[in-house]
Backbone as a chain_set.jsonl record, in Angstrom:
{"seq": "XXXXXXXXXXXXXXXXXXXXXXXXXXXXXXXXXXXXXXXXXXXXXXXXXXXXXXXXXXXXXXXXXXXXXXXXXXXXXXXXXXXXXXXXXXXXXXXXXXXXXXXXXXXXXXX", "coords": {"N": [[-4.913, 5.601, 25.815], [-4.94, 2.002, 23.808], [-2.916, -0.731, 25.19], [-0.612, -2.401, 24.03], [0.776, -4.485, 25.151], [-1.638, -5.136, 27.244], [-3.71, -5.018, 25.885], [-4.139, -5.952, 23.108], [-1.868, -8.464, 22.227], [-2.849, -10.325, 24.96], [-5.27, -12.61, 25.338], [-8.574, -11.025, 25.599], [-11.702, -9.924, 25.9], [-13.198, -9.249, 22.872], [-10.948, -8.472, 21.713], [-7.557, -8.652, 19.463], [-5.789, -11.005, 20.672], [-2.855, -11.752, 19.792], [-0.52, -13.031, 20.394], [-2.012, -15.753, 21.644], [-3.462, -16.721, 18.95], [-1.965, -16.161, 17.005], [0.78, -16.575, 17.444], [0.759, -19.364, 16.855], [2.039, -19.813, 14.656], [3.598, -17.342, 14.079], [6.456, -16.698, 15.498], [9.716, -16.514, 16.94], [11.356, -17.902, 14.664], [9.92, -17.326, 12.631], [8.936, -14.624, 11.021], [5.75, -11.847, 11.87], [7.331, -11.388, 14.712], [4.929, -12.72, 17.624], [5.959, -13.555, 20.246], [7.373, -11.913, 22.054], [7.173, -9.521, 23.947], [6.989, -6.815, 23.875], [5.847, -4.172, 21.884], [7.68, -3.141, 20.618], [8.904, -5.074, 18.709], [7.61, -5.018, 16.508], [6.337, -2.426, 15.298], [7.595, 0.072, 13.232], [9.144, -1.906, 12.324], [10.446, -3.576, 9.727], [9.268, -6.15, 6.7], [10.712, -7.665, 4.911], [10.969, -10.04, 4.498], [10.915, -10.979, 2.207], [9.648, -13.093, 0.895], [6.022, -13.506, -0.275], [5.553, -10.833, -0.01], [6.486, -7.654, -0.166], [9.477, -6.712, 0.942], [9.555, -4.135, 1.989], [7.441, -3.779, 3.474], [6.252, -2.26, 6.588], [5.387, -3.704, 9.97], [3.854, -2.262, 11.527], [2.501, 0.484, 11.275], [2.839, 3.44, 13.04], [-0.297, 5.285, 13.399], [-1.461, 5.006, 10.991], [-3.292, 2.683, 9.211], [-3.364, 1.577, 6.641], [-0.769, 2.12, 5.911], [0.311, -0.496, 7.205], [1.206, -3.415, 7.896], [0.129, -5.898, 9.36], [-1.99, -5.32, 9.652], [-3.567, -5.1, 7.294], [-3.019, -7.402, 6.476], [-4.496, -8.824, 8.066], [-7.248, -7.887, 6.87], [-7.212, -7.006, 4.124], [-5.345, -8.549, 1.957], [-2.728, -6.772, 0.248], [-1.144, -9.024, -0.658], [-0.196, -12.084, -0.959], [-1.72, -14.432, 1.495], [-5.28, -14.215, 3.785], [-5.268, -13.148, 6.863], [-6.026, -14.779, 10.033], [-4.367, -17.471, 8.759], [-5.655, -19.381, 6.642], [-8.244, -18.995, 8.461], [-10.563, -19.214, 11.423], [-11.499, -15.663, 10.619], [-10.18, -12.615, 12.434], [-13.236, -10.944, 13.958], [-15.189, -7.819, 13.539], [-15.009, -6.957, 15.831], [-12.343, -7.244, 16.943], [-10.775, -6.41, 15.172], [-11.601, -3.663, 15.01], [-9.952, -2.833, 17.246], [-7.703, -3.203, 16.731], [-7.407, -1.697, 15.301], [-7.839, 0.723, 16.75], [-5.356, 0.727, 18.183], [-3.355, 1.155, 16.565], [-4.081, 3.356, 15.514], [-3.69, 5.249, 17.432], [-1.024, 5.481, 17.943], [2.097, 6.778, 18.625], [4.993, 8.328, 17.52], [7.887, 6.833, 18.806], [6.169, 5.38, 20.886], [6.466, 1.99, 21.958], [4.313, 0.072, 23.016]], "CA": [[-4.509, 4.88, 24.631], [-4.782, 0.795, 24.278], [-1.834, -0.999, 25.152], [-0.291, -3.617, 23.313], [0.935, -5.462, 25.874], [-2.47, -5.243, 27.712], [-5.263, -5.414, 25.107], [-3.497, -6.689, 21.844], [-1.477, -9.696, 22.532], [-3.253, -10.878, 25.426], [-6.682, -13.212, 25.4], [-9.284, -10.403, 26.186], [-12.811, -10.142, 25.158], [-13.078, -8.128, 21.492], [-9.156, -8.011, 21.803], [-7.265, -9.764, 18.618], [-5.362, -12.134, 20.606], [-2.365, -11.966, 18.622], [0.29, -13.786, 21.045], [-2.55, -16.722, 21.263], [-4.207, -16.622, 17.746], [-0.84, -15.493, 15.826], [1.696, -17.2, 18.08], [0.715, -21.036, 16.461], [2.649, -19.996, 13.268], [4.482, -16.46, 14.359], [7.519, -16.659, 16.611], [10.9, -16.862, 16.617], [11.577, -18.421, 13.651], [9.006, -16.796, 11.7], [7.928, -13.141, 11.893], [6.529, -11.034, 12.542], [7.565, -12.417, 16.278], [4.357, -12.459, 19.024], [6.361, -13.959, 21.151], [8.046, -10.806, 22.383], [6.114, -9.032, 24.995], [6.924, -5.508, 23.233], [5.397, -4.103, 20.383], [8.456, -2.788, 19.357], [9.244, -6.097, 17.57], [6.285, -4.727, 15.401], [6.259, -0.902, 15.065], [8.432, 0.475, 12.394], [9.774, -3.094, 11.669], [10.219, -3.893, 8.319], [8.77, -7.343, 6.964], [12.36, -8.348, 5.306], [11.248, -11.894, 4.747], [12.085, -11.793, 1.11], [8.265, -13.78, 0.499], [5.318, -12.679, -1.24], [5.018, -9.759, 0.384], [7.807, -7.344, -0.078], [10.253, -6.584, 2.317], [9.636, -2.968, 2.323], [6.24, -3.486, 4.243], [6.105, -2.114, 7.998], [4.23, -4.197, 10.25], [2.828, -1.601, 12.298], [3.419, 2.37, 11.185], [1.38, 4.046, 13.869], [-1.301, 6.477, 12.994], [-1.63, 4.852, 9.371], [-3.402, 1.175, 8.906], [-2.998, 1.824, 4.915], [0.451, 0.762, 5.429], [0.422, -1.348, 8.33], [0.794, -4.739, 6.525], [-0.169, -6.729, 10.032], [-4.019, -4.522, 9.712], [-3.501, -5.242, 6.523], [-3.152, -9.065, 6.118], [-6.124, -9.773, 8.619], [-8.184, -7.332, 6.589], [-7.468, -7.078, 3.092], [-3.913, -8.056, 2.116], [-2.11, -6.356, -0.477], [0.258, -9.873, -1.106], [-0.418, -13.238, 0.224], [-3.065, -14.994, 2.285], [-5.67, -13.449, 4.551], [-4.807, -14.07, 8.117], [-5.111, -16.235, 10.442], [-4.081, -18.672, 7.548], [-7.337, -21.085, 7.088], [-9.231, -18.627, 9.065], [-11.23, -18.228, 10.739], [-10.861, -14.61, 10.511], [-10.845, -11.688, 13.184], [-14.235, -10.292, 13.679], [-15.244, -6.51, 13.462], [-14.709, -6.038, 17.2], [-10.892, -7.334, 17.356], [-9.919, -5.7, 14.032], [-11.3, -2.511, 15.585], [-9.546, -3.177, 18.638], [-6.208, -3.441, 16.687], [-7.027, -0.233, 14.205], [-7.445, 1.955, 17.369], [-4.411, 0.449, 19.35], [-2.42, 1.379, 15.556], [-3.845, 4.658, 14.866], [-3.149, 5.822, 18.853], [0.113, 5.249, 18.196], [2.875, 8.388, 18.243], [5.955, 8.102, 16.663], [8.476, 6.221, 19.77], [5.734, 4.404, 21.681], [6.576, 1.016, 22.272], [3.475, -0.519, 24.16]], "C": [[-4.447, 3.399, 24.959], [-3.048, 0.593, 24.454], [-1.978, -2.171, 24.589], [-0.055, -4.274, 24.238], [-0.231, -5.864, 26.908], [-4.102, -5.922, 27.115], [-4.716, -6.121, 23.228], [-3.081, -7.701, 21.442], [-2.118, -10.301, 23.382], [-4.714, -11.091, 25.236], [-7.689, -12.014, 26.26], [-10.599, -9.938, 25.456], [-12.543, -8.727, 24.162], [-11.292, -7.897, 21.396], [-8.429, -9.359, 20.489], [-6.442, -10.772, 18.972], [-3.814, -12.736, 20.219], [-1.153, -12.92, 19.394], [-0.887, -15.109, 20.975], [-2.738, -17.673, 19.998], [-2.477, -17.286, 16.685], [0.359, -16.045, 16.361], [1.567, -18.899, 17.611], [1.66, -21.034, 15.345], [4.131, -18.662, 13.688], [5.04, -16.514, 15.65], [8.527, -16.18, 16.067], [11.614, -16.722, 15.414], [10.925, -18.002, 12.303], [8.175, -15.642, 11.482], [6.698, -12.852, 10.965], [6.296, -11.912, 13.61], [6.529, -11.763, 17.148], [5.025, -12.921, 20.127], [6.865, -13.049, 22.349], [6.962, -9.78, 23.084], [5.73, -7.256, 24.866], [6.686, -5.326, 22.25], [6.457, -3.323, 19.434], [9.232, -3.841, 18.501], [8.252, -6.001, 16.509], [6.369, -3.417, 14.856], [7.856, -0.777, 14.25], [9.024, -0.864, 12.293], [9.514, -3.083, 10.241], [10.333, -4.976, 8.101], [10.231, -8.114, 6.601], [12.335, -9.114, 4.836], [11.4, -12.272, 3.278], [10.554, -12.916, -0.427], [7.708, -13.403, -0.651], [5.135, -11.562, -1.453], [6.054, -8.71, -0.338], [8.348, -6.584, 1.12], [10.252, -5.423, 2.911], [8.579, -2.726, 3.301], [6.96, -3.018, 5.596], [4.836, -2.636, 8.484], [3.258, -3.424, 10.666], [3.449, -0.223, 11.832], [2.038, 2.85, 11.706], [0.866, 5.501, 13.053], [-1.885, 5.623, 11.253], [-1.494, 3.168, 9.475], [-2.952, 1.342, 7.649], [-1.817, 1.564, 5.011], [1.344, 0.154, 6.524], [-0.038, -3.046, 7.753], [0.275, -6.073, 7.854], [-2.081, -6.83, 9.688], [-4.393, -5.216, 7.923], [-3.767, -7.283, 5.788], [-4.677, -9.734, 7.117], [-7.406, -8.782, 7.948], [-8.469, -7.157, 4.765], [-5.754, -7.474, 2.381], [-3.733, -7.828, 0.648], [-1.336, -7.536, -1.257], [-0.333, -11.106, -0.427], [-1.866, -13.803, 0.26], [-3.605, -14.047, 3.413], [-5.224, -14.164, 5.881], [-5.658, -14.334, 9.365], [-5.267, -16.669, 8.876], [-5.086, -19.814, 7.849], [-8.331, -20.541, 7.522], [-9.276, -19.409, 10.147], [-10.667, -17.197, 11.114], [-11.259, -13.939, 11.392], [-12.345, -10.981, 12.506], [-13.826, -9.163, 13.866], [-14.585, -6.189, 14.43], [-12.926, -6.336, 17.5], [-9.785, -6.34, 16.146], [-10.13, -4.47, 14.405], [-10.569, -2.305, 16.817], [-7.995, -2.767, 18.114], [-6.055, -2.09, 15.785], [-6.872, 0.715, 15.136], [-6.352, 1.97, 17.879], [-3.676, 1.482, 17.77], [-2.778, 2.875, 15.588], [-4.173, 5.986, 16.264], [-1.965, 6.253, 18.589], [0.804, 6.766, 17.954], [4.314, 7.434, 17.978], [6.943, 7.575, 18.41], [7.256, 5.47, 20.843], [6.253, 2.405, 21.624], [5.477, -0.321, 23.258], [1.997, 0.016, 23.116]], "O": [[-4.033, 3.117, 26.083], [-2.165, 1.358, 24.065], [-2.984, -2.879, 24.545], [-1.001, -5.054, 24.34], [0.011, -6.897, 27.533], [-4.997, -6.677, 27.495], [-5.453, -6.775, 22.491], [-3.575, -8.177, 20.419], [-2.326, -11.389, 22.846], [-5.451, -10.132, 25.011], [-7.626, -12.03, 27.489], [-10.44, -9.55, 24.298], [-11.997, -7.658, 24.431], [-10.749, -6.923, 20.876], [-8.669, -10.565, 20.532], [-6.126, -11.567, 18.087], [-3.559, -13.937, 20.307], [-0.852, -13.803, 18.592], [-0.629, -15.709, 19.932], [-2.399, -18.851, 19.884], [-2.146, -18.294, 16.06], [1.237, -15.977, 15.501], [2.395, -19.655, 18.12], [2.137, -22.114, 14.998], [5.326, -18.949, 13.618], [4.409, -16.418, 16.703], [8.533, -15.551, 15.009], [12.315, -15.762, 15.096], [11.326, -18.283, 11.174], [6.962, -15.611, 11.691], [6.505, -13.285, 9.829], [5.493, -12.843, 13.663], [6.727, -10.615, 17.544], [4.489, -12.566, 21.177], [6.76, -13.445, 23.51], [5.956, -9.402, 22.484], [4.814, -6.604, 25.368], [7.119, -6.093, 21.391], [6.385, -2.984, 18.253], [10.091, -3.495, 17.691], [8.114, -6.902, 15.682], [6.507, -3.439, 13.633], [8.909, -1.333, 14.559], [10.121, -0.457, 11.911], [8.504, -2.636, 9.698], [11.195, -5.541, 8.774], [10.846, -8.851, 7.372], [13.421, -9.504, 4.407], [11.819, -13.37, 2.913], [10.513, -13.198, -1.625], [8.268, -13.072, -1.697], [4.729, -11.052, -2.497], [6.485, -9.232, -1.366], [7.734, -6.004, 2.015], [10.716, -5.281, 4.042], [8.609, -1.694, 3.971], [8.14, -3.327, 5.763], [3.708, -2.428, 8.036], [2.068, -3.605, 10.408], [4.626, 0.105, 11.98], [0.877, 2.804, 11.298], [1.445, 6.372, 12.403], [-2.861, 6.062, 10.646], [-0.493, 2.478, 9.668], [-1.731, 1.185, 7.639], [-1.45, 0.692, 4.223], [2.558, 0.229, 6.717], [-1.085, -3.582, 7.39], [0.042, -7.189, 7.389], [-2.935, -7.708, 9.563], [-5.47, -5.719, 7.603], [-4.448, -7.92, 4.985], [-5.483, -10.645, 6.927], [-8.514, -8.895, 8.473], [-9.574, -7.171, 4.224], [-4.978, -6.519, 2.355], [-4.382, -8.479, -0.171], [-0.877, -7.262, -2.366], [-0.925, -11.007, 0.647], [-2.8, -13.714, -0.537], [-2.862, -13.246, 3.981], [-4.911, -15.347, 6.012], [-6.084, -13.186, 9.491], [-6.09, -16.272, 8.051], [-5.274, -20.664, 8.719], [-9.418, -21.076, 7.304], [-8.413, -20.279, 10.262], [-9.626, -17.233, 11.77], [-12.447, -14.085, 11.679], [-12.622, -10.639, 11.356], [-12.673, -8.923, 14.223], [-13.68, -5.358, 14.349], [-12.333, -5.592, 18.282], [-8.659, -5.849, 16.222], [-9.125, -3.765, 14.314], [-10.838, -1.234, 17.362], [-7.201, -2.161, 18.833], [-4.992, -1.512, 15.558], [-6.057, 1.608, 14.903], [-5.964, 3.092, 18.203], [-3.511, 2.67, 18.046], [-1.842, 3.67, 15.685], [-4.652, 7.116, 16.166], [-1.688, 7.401, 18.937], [0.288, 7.685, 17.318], [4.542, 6.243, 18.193], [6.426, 8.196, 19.338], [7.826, 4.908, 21.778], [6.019, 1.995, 20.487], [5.864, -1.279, 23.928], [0.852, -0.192, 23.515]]}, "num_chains": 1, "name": "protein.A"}
């Protein structure tokens, strides 16, 4: 199975990057948080923020992009802007990169 902390967040060819890419705007202060070296600041999170979106989204619900609103905003979003914001946008090979890491996933993984 990919790992998030291996092929997801970190700079790796066909890999989306998302601590690089997604870390200029998402931190801290602004989720969802790449900053955080675990993907359980992502999995079953709920978005919360109140925005456009609504708060009920989950960023990541493994096994199921359809309502994974991270797969979701760099691919078609439901609410909002596509992401990155401005573009440009993940190609084929990082968005598949991030649908298999999501629909690996089992219910308590963290990674």
């Amino acid at each position: 199975r990919l790992s998030y902390h291996l092929n997801i967040l970190p700079d790796r060819p066909g890999g989306p990057y998302l601590q690089g890419i997604c870390l200029e705007c998402h931190g801290p202060g602004f989720p969802p948080d790449f900053s955080a070296s675990s993907a359980s600041a992502v999995i079953y999170v709920y978005a919360g923020s109140g925005g456009i979106c609504s708060p009920y989204f989950q960023y990541i619900v493994p096994k199921d992009t359809n309502d994974s609103l991270i797969y979701l905003k760099l691919t078609d979003p439901p609410c909002g802007n596509r992401m990155p914001y401005g573009g440009p946008y993940f190609d084929s090979a990082r968005i598949n990169r991030l649908a298999r890491w999501i629909l690996e996933l089992s219910y308590g993984d963290t990674d």
